[in-house]
Amino acid sequence: MGRQPCCDKVGLKKGPWTAEEDKKLINFILNNGQCCWRAVPKLAGLLRCGKSCRLRWTNYLRPDLKRGLLSDSEEKMVIDLHAQLGNRWSKIAAQLPGRTDNEIKNHWNTHIKKKLRKMGIDPLTHRPIASSRVEEEEEQAKLHEEIMSITHETDEIFNASSPGFCTDEVPMIQPHEIIVPSASASVTSSSSSASSVSPSCSSSNSSLMEWPESMYLLGLDDIMGWDLSSGDGDGDGDGGEPKFDPFNQYQRSNFEQEAWKLELF
DNA sequence: AATATTCGCAACCGCCAGAGA
DNA sequence: GTCTCTGGCGGTTGCGAATAT
């Protein structure tokens, strides 16, 4: 049996999307809406697989996406939500309008993780690194104690029941006599407590097929979410970054793309 | 100036769940 | 109930840019 690939991969293009491809995809979706992604590339005249088209749209081309780095409040929200939900990026993204799971995941892995470690917080447990180490050591010590007490008990039982024991007397154990404890009985899952959060997912963007009218009226800083007037420009986030830097490839490509989008209409 | 290394982001891959036949 | 297909998710990779040597 086995699953069929989402598309016939022979002759399909991979790698970065060109402006031409983006244009085709946007035009198609704006005219036809998001329907069957499998059919999109064929109908839109793209040599891509449907999955790739969907990802490109949801992560990059959607008109309601925010651009630029996450703000401090957004970052804080991500950290809080991660503490409750773990690596459920889509659930986290659902709480941050205009942000994608991929964007948040990348930001987490490249920025927030480091930041938390720098602050002495374990990004996995969200606990202070020092104290979690102490707890870990305590746990290990406890475990050791338990093992030692069990060993002691068995030794006592053993010594009491079979004095003068000799290893030569141990009967050989046959394979069928070995009893393996079931995994379910011995392993307890320690999933994070996610019950307290109920992602609303209220703003399903699937129906959003028009560029926001405000886009025509806003300036660059508004469109891109950049604060062009403030920031100390050192990139450390302490002075109102991100600041627009025409030589920053990432910002520049965003700008070019936004400008291009505007020219579409 | 040249080369090596690190960083950050976009895109891909494999798996899973749900829907429908 | 089984099988197939699609959309979605999270982890990983590739590659260009930035930085260090």
Short mmCIF file of C-alpha atoms (C1' of nucleotides) in Angstrom, two decimals:
data_model
loop_
_atom_site.label_atom_id
_atom_site.label_comp_id
_atom_site.label_asym_id
_atom_site.label_seq_id
_atom_site.Cartn_x
_atom_site.Cartn_y
_atom_site.Cartn_z
CA MET A 1 0.00 0.00 0.00
CA GLY A 2 1.80 3.11 1.17
CA ARG A 3 0.97 6.70 0.61
CA GLN A 4 1.21 8.25 -2.78
CA PRO A 5 3.28 11.40 -3.03
CA CYS A 6 1.23 14.58 -2.91
CA CYS A 7 2.15 15.16 -6.50
CA ASP A 8 4.14 13.77 -9.32
CA LYS A 9 7.58 15.06 -8.40
CA VAL A 10 9.13 14.48 -11.79
CA GLY A 11 9.81 17.75 -13.55
CA LEU A 12 8.64 19.89 -10.66
CA LYS A 13 10.57 22.93 -9.59
CA LYS A 14 12.01 23.19 -6.10
CA GLY A 15 13.80 25.83 -4.15
CA PRO A 16 13.15 29.54 -3.82
CA TRP A 17 10.11 31.03 -5.48
CA THR A 18 10.53 33.64 -8.17
CA ALA A 19 8.49 36.83 -8.36
CA GLU A 20 6.83 35.47 -11.48
CA GLU A 21 5.69 32.34 -9.65
CA ASP A 22 4.44 34.38 -6.72
CA LYS A 23 2.46 36.55 -9.07
CA LYS A 24 0.86 33.55 -10.73
CA LEU A 25 -0.08 32.02 -7.40
CA ILE A 26 -1.49 35.24 -5.99
CA ASN A 27 -3.50 35.95 -9.11
CA PHE A 28 -4.90 32.46 -9.13
CA ILE A 29 -5.92 32.46 -5.49
CA LEU A 30 -7.39 35.94 -5.65
CA ASN A 31 -9.47 34.91 -8.65
CA ASN A 32 -10.41 31.42 -7.54
CA GLY A 33 -9.95 31.29 -3.81
CA GLN A 34 -8.22 28.53 -1.90
CA CYS A 35 -9.62 25.30 -3.21
CA CYS A 36 -7.91 22.03 -3.82
CA TRP A 37 -4.19 22.69 -3.42
CA ARG A 38 -3.36 19.67 -5.50
CA ALA A 39 -5.03 21.29 -8.48
CA VAL A 40 -3.64 24.78 -7.89
CA PRO A 41 -0.26 24.43 -9.59
CA LYS A 42 -1.75 22.95 -12.72
CA LEU A 43 -4.50 25.53 -12.95
CA ALA A 44 -2.19 28.40 -12.06
CA GLY A 45 0.44 27.28 -14.54
CA LEU A 46 3.09 26.51 -11.94
CA LEU A 47 5.63 23.74 -11.98
CA ARG A 48 5.32 23.24 -8.24
CA CYS A 49 3.59 20.70 -6.09
CA GLY A 50 0.39 21.69 -4.34
CA LYS A 51 1.98 21.46 -0.96
CA SER A 52 4.67 23.89 -1.95
CA CYS A 53 2.01 26.33 -3.23
CA ARG A 54 0.08 26.09 0.01
CA LEU A 55 3.18 26.73 2.10
CA ARG A 56 4.23 29.65 -0.06
CA TRP A 57 0.78 31.18 0.27
CA THR A 58 0.29 30.63 3.99
CA ASN A 59 3.81 31.55 5.02
CA TYR A 60 4.64 34.35 2.68
CA LEU A 61 2.02 35.62 0.26
CA ARG A 62 -1.12 35.84 2.37
CA PRO A 63 -2.18 39.49 2.36
CA ASP A 64 -2.92 39.54 6.06
CA LEU A 65 0.59 38.61 7.12
CA LYS A 66 2.56 40.91 9.31
CA ARG A 67 6.11 41.56 8.30
CA GLY A 68 9.24 42.26 10.24
CA LEU A 69 10.49 40.98 13.54
CA LEU A 70 8.19 40.05 16.36
CA SER A 71 7.48 42.87 18.75
CA ASP A 72 8.38 42.59 22.42
CA SER A 73 4.79 41.90 23.36
CA GLU A 74 4.46 39.28 20.66
CA GLU A 75 7.68 37.66 21.82
CA LYS A 76 6.44 37.60 25.39
CA MET A 77 3.20 36.04 24.22
CA VAL A 78 5.11 33.37 22.32
CA ILE A 79 7.13 32.54 25.42
CA ASP A 80 4.01 32.34 27.59
CA LEU A 81 2.16 30.22 25.09
CA HIS A 82 5.17 27.98 24.59
CA ALA A 83 5.33 27.41 28.31
CA GLN A 84 1.75 26.16 28.17
CA LEU A 85 1.60 24.48 24.79
CA GLY A 86 5.13 23.37 24.02
CA ASN A 87 6.20 23.17 20.38
CA ARG A 88 2.67 23.46 19.03
CA TRP A 89 3.59 26.26 16.72
CA SER A 90 0.34 26.35 14.84
CA LYS A 91 -1.60 26.73 18.08
CA ILE A 92 0.75 29.48 19.17
CA ALA A 93 0.49 31.18 15.80
CA ALA A 94 -3.29 31.09 16.05
CA GLN A 95 -3.01 33.46 19.01
CA LEU A 96 -0.87 35.91 17.09
CA PRO A 97 -2.78 37.35 14.15
CA GLY A 98 -0.67 37.89 11.07
CA ARG A 99 2.07 35.51 12.17
CA THR A 100 2.70 32.04 10.81
CA ASP A 101 3.72 28.92 12.63
CA ASN A 102 6.87 28.74 10.53
CA GLU A 103 7.81 32.30 11.40
CA ILE A 104 7.26 31.74 15.09
CA LYS A 105 9.14 28.45 15.03
CA ASN A 106 12.09 30.08 13.29
CA HIS A 107 12.05 33.03 15.66
CA TRP A 108 11.92 30.72 18.62
CA ASN A 109 14.84 28.63 17.42
CA THR A 110 17.04 31.53 16.40
CA HIS A 111 16.23 34.28 18.89
CA ILE A 112 14.08 33.39 21.85
CA LYS A 113 15.93 30.21 22.78
CA LYS A 114 19.21 32.11 23.01
CA LYS A 115 17.61 34.99 24.84
CA LEU A 116 16.10 32.69 27.46
CA ARG A 117 19.36 30.81 27.94
CA LYS A 118 21.14 34.10 28.35
CA MET A 119 18.62 34.99 31.03
CA GLY A 120 19.30 31.68 32.75
CA ILE A 121 16.00 30.14 31.75
CA ASP A 122 15.72 26.71 30.23
CA PRO A 123 13.74 27.15 26.99
CA LEU A 124 12.39 23.64 27.30
CA THR A 125 11.10 23.76 30.84
CA HIS A 126 10.82 27.54 31.24
CA ARG A 127 12.49 27.16 34.61
CA PRO A 128 15.68 28.74 35.80
CA ILE A 129 18.53 26.59 34.50
CA ALA A 130 20.28 26.43 37.89
CA SER A 131 17.24 25.29 39.82
CA SER A 132 16.27 22.74 37.21
CA ARG A 133 19.77 21.31 37.51
CA VAL A 134 19.40 21.16 41.25
CA GLU A 135 16.04 19.44 40.85
CA GLU A 136 17.53 17.03 38.36
CA GLU A 137 20.32 16.17 40.77
CA GLU A 138 17.83 15.76 43.60
CA GLU A 139 15.74 13.45 41.45
CA GLN A 140 18.79 11.40 40.56
CA ALA A 141 19.80 11.19 44.20
CA LYS A 142 16.29 10.02 45.10
CA LEU A 143 16.36 7.43 42.38
CA HIS A 144 19.75 6.24 43.56
CA GLU A 145 18.45 5.95 47.10
CA GLU A 146 15.44 3.96 45.92
CA ILE A 147 17.60 1.60 43.91
CA MET A 148 19.98 1.16 46.83
CA SER A 149 17.14 0.42 49.24
CA ILE A 150 15.61 -2.08 46.81
CA THR A 151 19.00 -3.74 46.34
CA HIS A 152 19.46 -3.83 50.08
CA GLU A 153 16.03 -5.41 50.55
CA THR A 154 16.65 -8.04 47.89
CA ASP A 155 20.02 -8.78 49.39
CA GLU A 156 18.39 -9.30 52.75
CA ILE A 157 15.66 -11.55 51.33
CA PHE A 158 18.18 -13.39 49.27
CA ASN A 159 20.59 -13.91 52.09
CA ALA A 160 17.82 -15.05 54.40
CA SER A 161 16.32 -17.53 51.95
CA SER A 162 19.40 -19.05 50.42
CA PRO A 163 22.40 -18.96 52.64
CA GLY A 164 25.55 -20.21 51.08
CA PHE A 165 24.40 -19.39 47.55
CA CYS A 166 26.68 -20.26 44.71
CA THR A 167 26.37 -18.90 41.16
CA ASP A 168 27.01 -22.36 39.81
CA GLU A 169 23.60 -23.34 41.10
CA VAL A 170 21.69 -20.79 39.03
CA PRO A 171 19.59 -22.56 36.45
CA MET A 172 19.83 -21.32 32.88
CA ILE A 173 16.88 -19.12 31.88
CA GLN A 174 15.28 -20.04 28.58
CA PRO A 175 14.14 -17.23 26.24
CA HIS A 176 10.46 -18.02 26.75
CA GLU A 177 10.91 -17.64 30.49
CA ILE A 178 11.96 -14.04 30.27
CA ILE A 179 9.15 -11.72 31.30
CA VAL A 180 9.35 -8.27 29.80
CA PRO A 181 7.28 -5.62 31.57
CA SER A 182 4.83 -3.89 29.24
CA ALA A 183 5.83 -0.43 28.10
CA SER A 184 2.51 1.08 29.05
CA ALA A 185 2.90 -0.05 32.61
CA SER A 186 6.33 1.37 33.10
CA VAL A 187 6.29 4.52 31.04
CA THR A 188 4.21 7.46 32.07
CA SER A 189 3.87 10.24 29.62
CA SER A 190 4.72 13.63 30.95
CA SER A 191 2.98 15.84 28.45
CA SER A 192 2.80 19.51 29.18
CA SER A 193 -0.37 20.85 30.66
CA ALA A 194 -2.07 22.43 27.75
CA SER A 195 -5.53 22.35 29.13
CA SER A 196 -5.59 25.90 30.29
CA VAL A 197 -5.32 27.30 26.83
CA SER A 198 -8.09 27.11 24.33
CA PRO A 199 -6.95 28.55 21.03
CA SER A 200 -9.81 30.43 19.58
CA CYS A 201 -8.71 30.21 15.95
CA SER A 202 -11.41 32.73 15.41
CA SER A 203 -9.88 34.52 12.50
CA SER A 204 -9.78 31.87 9.87
CA ASN A 205 -8.03 33.58 7.05
CA SER A 206 -9.11 31.15 4.44
CA SER A 207 -11.89 33.42 3.33
CA LEU A 208 -9.75 36.51 3.14
CA MET A 209 -9.26 37.04 -0.53
CA GLU A 210 -8.71 40.74 -0.72
CA TRP A 211 -5.77 42.85 0.21
CA PRO A 212 -6.59 45.12 3.07
CA GLU A 213 -7.74 48.46 1.79
CA SER A 214 -5.57 50.11 4.38
CA MET A 215 -2.54 48.83 2.55
CA TYR A 216 -2.98 51.44 -0.15
CA LEU A 217 -3.08 54.22 2.37
CA LEU A 218 -0.30 53.31 4.74
CA GLY A 219 3.29 54.33 4.67
CA LEU A 220 6.21 51.94 4.58
CA ASP A 221 6.55 51.79 8.33
CA ASP A 222 2.89 50.94 8.74
CA ILE A 223 2.88 48.36 5.99
CA MET A 224 5.97 46.63 7.21
CA GLY A 225 5.37 47.20 10.88
CA TRP A 226 8.67 48.96 11.19
CA ASP A 227 9.39 51.86 13.40
CA LEU A 228 11.46 54.09 11.18
CA SER A 229 11.70 56.90 13.61
CA SER A 230 13.21 55.17 16.60
CA GLY A 231 15.79 52.53 17.37
CA ASP A 232 19.43 52.76 18.13
CA GLY A 233 20.29 50.59 15.17
CA ASP A 234 22.57 48.22 16.99
CA GLY A 235 20.20 45.38 16.49
CA ASP A 236 20.04 44.39 20.10
CA GLY A 237 16.38 45.17 20.41
CA ASP A 238 16.77 47.71 23.14
CA GLY A 239 16.03 50.78 21.16
CA GLY A 240 12.91 50.20 19.13
CA GLU A 241 14.30 47.85 16.56
CA PRO A 242 13.77 46.77 13.90
CA LYS A 243 14.98 49.83 12.09
CA PHE A 244 14.82 49.85 8.35
CA ASP A 245 18.18 49.19 6.85
CA PRO A 246 18.34 49.42 3.05
CA PHE A 247 21.37 47.14 3.05
CA ASN A 248 19.70 44.45 5.06
CA GLN A 249 18.80 41.79 2.54
CA TYR A 250 15.89 40.48 4.53
CA GLN A 251 14.28 43.83 5.09
CA ARG A 252 15.03 44.90 1.57
CA SER A 253 13.44 41.83 0.05
CA ASN A 254 10.38 42.37 2.21
CA PHE A 255 10.20 45.94 1.09
CA GLU A 256 10.56 45.00 -2.55
CA GLN A 257 7.90 42.42 -2.20
CA GLU A 258 5.49 44.75 -0.49
CA ALA A 259 6.12 47.36 -3.12
CA TRP A 260 5.50 44.81 -5.78
CA LYS A 261 2.28 43.72 -4.14
CA LEU A 262 1.06 47.30 -4.15
CA GLU A 263 1.79 47.62 -7.84
CA LEU A 264 -0.51 44.71 -8.49
CA PHE A 265 -3.51 46.93 -7.98
"C1'" DA B 1 41.64 39.99 0.53
"C1'" DA B 2 40.56 35.27 0.99
"C1'" DT B 3 38.69 31.64 3.43
"C1'" DA B 4 36.11 29.47 7.14
"C1'" DT B 5 32.45 29.55 10.25
"C1'" DT B 6 28.07 30.97 12.06
"C1'" DC B 7 23.51 32.71 11.61
"C1'" DG B 8 18.81 33.27 10.02
"C1'" DC B 9 15.24 32.34 7.07
"C1'" DA B 10 12.59 30.00 3.43
"C1'" DA B 11 11.46 25.77 1.87
"C1'" DC B 12 11.24 20.83 2.06
"C1'" DC B 13 10.21 16.26 4.11
"C1'" DG B 14 7.80 12.80 6.45
"C1'" DC B 15 4.18 11.79 9.32
"C1'" DC B 16 -0.54 12.15 11.07
"C1'" DA B 17 -5.57 13.08 11.36
"C1'" DG B 18 -9.80 13.69 9.22
"C1'" DA B 19 -12.97 13.35 5.38
"C1'" DG B 20 -15.03 10.94 1.85
"C1'" DA B 21 -15.70 6.99 -1.29
"C1'" DG C 1 -14.42 -1.05 8.57
"C1'" DT C 2 -10.88 -0.18 4.93
"C1'" DC C 3 -8.55 2.52 1.75
"C1'" DT C 4 -7.20 6.76 -0.50
"C1'" DC C 5 -6.53 11.52 -0.62
"C1'" DT C 6 -5.82 16.11 1.20
"C1'" DG C 7 -4.51 19.51 4.40
"C1'" DG C 8 -1.87 20.49 8.25
"C1'" DC C 9 1.92 20.12 11.52
"C1'" DG C 10 6.58 19.94 13.43
"C1'" DG C 11 11.32 18.87 12.53
"C1'" DT C 12 15.06 19.44 9.48
"C1'" DT C 13 17.82 21.07 5.67
"C1'" DG C 14 19.87 24.22 2.19
"C1'" DC C 15 21.63 28.35 1.08
"C1'" DG C 16 22.79 33.17 1.05
"C1'" DA C 17 24.40 36.78 4.12
"C1'" DA C 18 27.05 38.22 7.89
"C1'" DT C 19 30.88 37.73 10.77
"C1'" DA C 20 35.27 35.93 12.33
"C1'" DT C 21 39.94 34.42 11.42
#
